[in-house]
Amino acid sequence: MALVSWAMDFAIAMCLQAQKWMYGGLDSNVLLQYLAWVTYPVVLITFSAGFTQILAPQAVGSGIPEMKTILRGVVLKEYLTFKTFVAKVIGLTCALGSGMPLGKEGPFVHIASLCAALLSKFMSLFGGIYENESRNIEMLAAACAVGVGCCFAAPIGGVLFSIEVTSTFFAVRNYWRGFFAATFSAFIFRVLAVWNRDEETITALFKTRFRLDFPFDLQELPAFAVIGIASGFGGALFVYFNRLIVQFIRKQKTINRFLMKKRLLYPALVTLLISTLTFPPGFGQFMAGKLTQKESLVTLLDNRTWAKQGIAEEFDYIGHSQAWKHPQVNVFVTLVLFIVMKFWMSALATTIPVPCGAFMPVFVIGAAFGRLVGESMAAWFPDGIHTDGNIYPIVPGGYAVVGAAALSGAVTHTVSTAVIVFELTGQISHILPVMIAVILANAVAQSLQPSLYDSIIRIKKLPYLPELGWGHHEKYNIRVEDIMVRDVRYITLNCSYRELHEVLLSGHLKTLALVESADSMILLGSIERSQLQALLTQQLGRPRRLEFLRQRALNARKSQEGISTEESSFGPARSGTQKPLKPALKRSSVEKNSVEMPMSPHEHSGMALKSLFCAHPDAATVEVRLSSSGAPDSRKPKRVRISVVVRAHTRKRAHPHRIAEWEEQQLDEPVNFNNCKIDPAPFQLVERTSLHKTHTIFSLLGLDHAYVTSIGRLIGVVSLKELRKAIEGSVTVKGVKVRPPLASFRDSGTSSSETEATELHKLWDRHRNLTLPGEHRPSDSEDNKSQ
């Protein structure tokens, strides 16, 4: 990740330098300058949007909301693939190289997670611990820390920030792993800068030089607190404005349909608008338009005061600081215009469908707001605040540091931005003002709006569990029985393959409940869908069908030779008076060499079951020829082989009828669960479990569903969907009986794990002498693995 980060930074710097070179080389003609200034970012953003849309649309946006969902246990399809990695890296490089107010922190968390997932997938080829699903989650948790760490060369803040934005409950065992990976990543990232002669030694990314003996006066603390409170309101406004733009475009049906057809038009128009307003000879001269984000941040954190006695002209502007000086406008107006314009530009730019984040633009806006307050304080107290006769002038750069941490913390609902700021600037002198401002900003922002990442989760409708908000104590009176789904799909211990097949086709649940019988509804465990599909494959798959055909062909040959044989055990013939049943699941004509079956809503299930009943004449021919290879007469095997092939081309022969009868017989047989992995202890709740406790269990364990039982009987199921609706207020509290707080606690003194295990053993022994999953013989477990 350090190599990726350094290479991307190098490419982004080259792109920005190319834009400056084009702009500077055309200074003789303003019109050509404008065309170069506008066309360059439009082309890059349009390419980024098109490339991402074609290769991997999952790479669009930040990446932190989706990682938050994945770390909660939800599988997002195609999100951690190599295609997404390529699209994210190239798309992000072009987007940031265009000079638009976009960030790279969120996408870097996604890129690091992609690296972790791809490396784990590669290592799993050699077996070992990387095949474990829980280890993959731990790898992703460490990758999120690496993403932030190598983005800002801030390993400590990166680990803390990744925990705050991606985890509800954090496993402490991942803590040192995150620090280990993030520290090495940040170290190599800065070593590469030294190797490339960008730096003389390993230093902070935005190094400041504030005085350490007297960094601030205690009388300045109210000003820092004002920055924190104002940043809280500003962060909430930014999140609200960003969501408002997306919802406005979605609600306007005409605009939405037009932009869906012309996908590249929206990013091109937004880029054209923003780059036009930042054109330096135009309106950009009033808001330091020609500075990049990095240059703006360096100047804002400068420890020299820009305004002496409130007059900006008296300050000797050097280097990039020259951009903030304007002959007709003082520095205060420039800073106000910069804050206001960048605020709505960043909120608008982050809605472009390209890989981009919002942390860095918000960070720069916060620094500008802090600088504005600092310059104002310096103007009001030109000689500093007097303490014991000593004069210490105000340092506006310190206010910029406080503002950057406060606003970015308010938007993301994190406190660790304070630590990131210390690592970015290399100075910890303003630790107290920064912590005060960040905590106040969080207190204000969290009471007004969700974080930017939670807002995107709501916009994208990702399956994530929202937090229980403040002051919603009435929701604690809702019980599981009020929100559970009572129509549960289940399979019984003595069900037939036909019933199993019908249950699989009727839904797309990943796991199904196993009960003792439909009358008792005693919950015995749960079985994954893939296990049930394997059972059907084993019972009705091609090997058994070919075995049946081979046996029939052998019997036919022997009967022609006058040899009496026993009837095949695979397909006992039924009485001739009975009308042959239609082959199970066959719907299309047999002439096509493949038989379609009704597709399940779950794609994998449909394809898997479809493959069971595909008639392949070539395979059948080979099997029959092998079985007939020992015949003394060469013509008889040929006749038998042709008869099997003809079966696939006509319905007038007896073979389709025989196969139909065989299929019906196989479907009517009871299911054998001996070689099936069963979870004997799925997560269960009682019907009186409170909503608060259910929310805690789902968040802590990363569940997507839990069964509701009453004295061992299955009575319902609760999934993320029902829980989310209950928390968001879809379930009315009116009419729900308020129960005593201890009503959900049951007397469990008489039951123990030993007695429960004994009862479960008895149930299994009573039905078909099945064995528990943990009691498989070594050969059984090997068969399961091979399946």
Coordinates of N, CA and C in Angstrom, one line a residue, residues 120 128-142 173-174 177:
S120 N -5.0 -12.3 0.5 CA -5.6 -13.5 1.2 C -6.0 -14.5 0.3
G128 N -4.1 -23.4 4.7 CA -3.8 -22.8 5.9 C -4.8 -21.9 6.4
I129 N -4.4 -20.9 7.3 CA -5.3 -20.1 8.0 C -6.1 -19.1 7.1
Y130 N -5.5 -18.8 5.9 CA -6.2 -17.8 5.1 C -7.5 -18.3 4.5
E131 N -7.8 -19.5 4.7 CA -9.1 -20.0 4.2 C -10.2 -19.7 5.2
N132 N -9.8 -19.3 6.4 CA -10.8 -19.0 7.5 C -11.4 -17.7 7.2
E133 N -12.8 -17.7 7.3 CA -13.5 -16.4 7.0 C -13.3 -15.4 8.1
S134 N -13.2 -15.8 9.4 CA -13.0 -14.8 10.4 C -11.6 -14.1 10.3
R135 N -10.6 -14.9 9.8 CA -9.3 -14.3 9.6 C -9.3 -13.2 8.4
N136 N -10.2 -13.5 7.4 CA -10.3 -12.5 6.4 C -10.9 -11.2 6.9
I137 N -11.8 -11.3 7.8 CA -12.4 -10.1 8.5 C -11.3 -9.3 9.2
E138 N -10.5 -10.1 9.9 CA -9.4 -9.4 10.7 C -8.4 -8.8 9.7
M139 N -8.1 -9.4 8.6 CA -7.2 -8.8 7.6 C -7.8 -7.5 7.1
L140 N -9.1 -7.5 6.8 CA -9.8 -6.2 6.3 C -9.7 -5.1 7.4
A141 N -9.9 -5.5 8.7 CA -9.8 -4.5 9.7 C -8.4 -3.9 9.8
A142 N -7.4 -4.7 9.6 CA -6.0 -4.1 9.6 C -5.8 -3.3 8.3
R173 N -7.9 -7.9 19.7 CA -6.8 -8.7 19.1 C -6.3 -8.2 17.8
N174 N -7.2 -7.4 17.1 CA -6.8 -6.7 15.8 C -6.0 -5.4 16.0
R177 N -2.3 -5.6 15.4 CA -2.1 -6.0 14.0 C -2.2 -4.7 13.1

